[in-house]
Amino acid sequence: MTVGYKAVGWNRQKKLYDGVVLAGLLLYLGAFVGAGLALSPKITIETLLIRAFGTGALFLLHVVLMIGPLARLDRRFLPLLYNRRHLGVITFSMGLAHGGFAIVQFHALGNVNPLVSVLTSNPRWDSLAQFPFQPLGLAALGILFLMAATSHDFWLANLTAPTWKRLHLAVYVAYGLVVLHVALGVLQHETHPILAAVLLVGLGVVGGLHLLAALRERRGDRNLAPAGDFVDFCALAEIPEDRAAIRSIGGERVAVFRHQGKLFALSNVCQHQNGPLGEGRVVNGCAVCPWHGYEYRLADGASPPPFTEKVPTFQVRVEDDRVLVDPKPHPAGTELEPARAERASDEADRDDFYIGYQKTAPPALAAWLRRVVVALLVLAVALPILLVSAQGEFADSYFEFGTVKEFEGRLAATPYPVLHVEAGSDSAPHLLVEFGKRGARDELRELDGRRVRASGQLIRRDPLRMIELTAEAPALLDGVTGGGGPSSLGRQTLTGEILDSKCYLGVMKPGRGKPHRACAARCISGGIPPLLVVADGGGDLRHLVISGEQGEPIGSKLVHLVAEPVTVRGEVVTLDGLLYLRAAAADFQRVAGAGESSD
Ligand code: HEM
Ligand code: FES
């Protein structure tokens, strides 16, 4: 009798499995980043990584969900099921990397806790197009975490297999949440039909495989009524040597195995993870579960020592070449007399039975598995290239991160601090902001109208300029230069999008639209000057810095309206080379049903 099995410990097959998965992931991430840099050179590395990890996690989630039905439809996929839990943990890790990067990028360095920001920065729970998609991702990540944390057999043993299985069915909830996260999030901004098609194909394949497997199972799941002492189970000829026939008796699945001229009936439900024991094979006198190789002795349904799992046994008889089974289960581990039957002549095909803890897989199966792995690796390279090539153009906007320069000029403090840089090619008004999601510090107001030298990193998107100041206080310089007064261009009605100027001018890409909405809300709450971006009839963009009717800052009153189309009537004013819109917060209205234009 085999006592050498250890389904959960590390072994060669598991190491091979994990190695292939990690190689596939590296290929996927490498192809995404490589294709991203080649095809979208204006993208930022942060966005590239967020997208690479997010789509990678969703790709893996599809693989995890497809393995179950594939293994039910074709037993050659069973080896993929052997280590599926590691695949689940790796999926969670990818989701965590994506969610972690997204939280740092869009929610950190603001005026509220980043997790609170994920849940509250977009308040549009009333709109499908504007629906807060990031909390859906957070909920999915929470579920994937619970499943990864309880994936060890310690939890399986303590929770019991049925409860553990029920808990792990939550993977379908996580999948649904991620699909909504993507459909209501990035797909509202990245509108190339290929991207929506990829999501739909994934959904269709996962749903279709589950439906097919369920139909197949239902057809094969002949339920026998438990009438009388013994029920007619099947014809003897239906059970090959060292294999089993499976039937439901009054809703309970029973497997009758044939081995060396004897018949044995056991519960079909493996005690490990409720795997279909009867789809396994007899090896050394034990029924071996096809999922992870747990073994049960045919005579009494008990695992060979030192293992302790046991399944119920059933009395079985043969009459006139029919197999009869007593529907009353005997307590798990009860030894029963087997029924006699002649040994089946044809030995079951031994070449397709995979036992994960054995050193090697049967050669024919291994060759087939190699082809499946190659196909998956090809997909891991082709899919990111397809996704990257379908993403939209990124703006000509730049953040000279890491290059600190000095700028000299006159500082104007209201409504938002601006440095009117005097010299050289950079002679232009530069909006001033701080590190993170914060507007310029209040002390700058005392320097209103003075010449100063300030140091910081340039942010630019033509025709606008901005400086992210260093912590060093600007130095006062001699001399004065006068600024002009405001000049009114009259009251106008404008339709456009309210954005935070810092991200839009180059710190993030996309720095506008639905994916960026929560970040824009945080930036504007933190005092970053809000911009109204208006496309004129010819498609050119006009950028107006938004202030109140008296030229005071009003960003915090507009946070609920960011990143979606609004219309406003107010006074347009030019002042020292910048265009301002003066309006009361109440003058801004949402434009019902309007879509968004690309970055
Ligand atoms: C804390 C949890 C999460 C947050 C805050 C979050 C945030 C985001 C954000 C901001 C985007 C749009 C980024 C862009 O402009 O491209 C996005 C997109 C996406 N997310 Fe998440 N996400 C979370 C969890 C997840 C999880 C668990 C998955 C998958 C298992 C996932 C899969 C995706 C995918 C496939 C995309 C589209 C690709 C992309 O745009 O990056 N997300 N997520
Ligand atoms: S061995 Fe894991 S379910 Fe049977």
PDB file of N, CA, C and O and ligand atoms in Angstrom, residues 270 272-275 289 291-294, ligand 2:
ATOM      1  N   CYS A 270     -14.119  13.395  -1.785  1.00  0.00           N
ATOM      2  CA  CYS A 270     -12.817  13.371  -1.120  1.00  0.00           C
ATOM      3  C   CYS A 270     -12.848  14.289   0.098  1.00  0.00           C
ATOM      4  O   CYS A 270     -13.428  15.373   0.066  1.00  0.00           O
ATOM      5  N   HIS A 272     -10.465  15.905   1.380  1.00  0.00           N
ATOM      6  CA  HIS A 272      -9.528  17.022   1.317  1.00  0.00           C
ATOM      7  C   HIS A 272     -10.262  18.278   0.874  1.00  0.00           C
ATOM      8  O   HIS A 272     -10.508  19.185   1.678  1.00  0.00           O
ATOM      9  N   GLN A 273     -10.674  18.321  -0.397  1.00  0.00           N
ATOM     10  CA  GLN A 273     -11.408  19.505  -0.875  1.00  0.00           C
ATOM     11  C   GLN A 273     -12.654  19.092  -1.629  1.00  0.00           C
ATOM     12  O   GLN A 273     -13.035  19.738  -2.601  1.00  0.00           O
ATOM     13  N   ASN A 274     -13.255  17.973  -1.211  1.00  0.00           N
ATOM     14  CA  ASN A 274     -14.466  17.468  -1.867  1.00  0.00           C
ATOM     15  C   ASN A 274     -14.246  17.112  -3.340  1.00  0.00           C
ATOM     16  O   ASN A 274     -15.161  17.230  -4.157  1.00  0.00           O
ATOM     17  N   GLY A 275     -13.034  16.710  -3.687  1.00  0.00           N
ATOM     18  CA  GLY A 275     -12.755  16.297  -5.072  1.00  0.00           C
ATOM     19  C   GLY A 275     -13.531  15.032  -5.426  1.00  0.00           C
ATOM     20  O   GLY A 275     -13.951  14.277  -4.543  1.00  0.00           O
ATOM     21  N   CYS A 289      -7.439  10.232  -5.318  1.00  0.00           N
ATOM     22  CA  CYS A 289      -8.237  11.370  -5.775  1.00  0.00           C
ATOM     23  C   CYS A 289      -7.523  12.082  -6.923  1.00  0.00           C
ATOM     24  O   CYS A 289      -6.320  12.322  -6.862  1.00  0.00           O
ATOM     25  N   TRP A 291      -7.635  15.104  -7.829  1.00  0.00           N
ATOM     26  CA  TRP A 291      -7.286  16.517  -7.645  1.00  0.00           C
ATOM     27  C   TRP A 291      -5.893  16.692  -7.038  1.00  0.00           C
ATOM     28  O   TRP A 291      -5.055  17.367  -7.586  1.00  0.00           O
ATOM     29  N   HIS A 292      -5.678  16.116  -5.859  1.00  0.00           N
ATOM     30  CA  HIS A 292      -4.361  16.316  -5.236  1.00  0.00           C
ATOM     31  C   HIS A 292      -3.736  15.013  -4.765  1.00  0.00           C
ATOM     32  O   HIS A 292      -2.777  15.017  -4.009  1.00  0.00           O
ATOM     33  N   GLY A 293      -4.360  13.902  -5.156  1.00  0.00           N
ATOM     34  CA  GLY A 293      -3.732  12.623  -4.886  1.00  0.00           C
ATOM     35  C   GLY A 293      -3.963  12.046  -3.497  1.00  0.00           C
ATOM     36  O   GLY A 293      -3.238  11.136  -3.086  1.00  0.00           O
ATOM     37  N   TYR A 294      -4.957  12.505  -2.746  1.00  0.00           N
ATOM     38  CA  TYR A 294      -5.259  11.845  -1.469  1.00  0.00           C
ATOM     39  C   TYR A 294      -5.679  10.408  -1.764  1.00  0.00           C
ATOM     40  O   TYR A 294      -6.337  10.139  -2.768  1.00  0.00           O
TER      41      TYR A 294
HETATM   42  S1  FES B   2      -7.053  15.273  -2.928  1.00  0.00           S
HETATM   43 FE1  FES B   2      -7.660  17.319  -2.841  1.00  0.00          FE
HETATM   44  S2  FES B   2      -9.751  17.080  -3.218  1.00  0.00           S
HETATM   45 FE2  FES B   2      -9.101  15.084  -3.188  1.00  0.00          FE
END
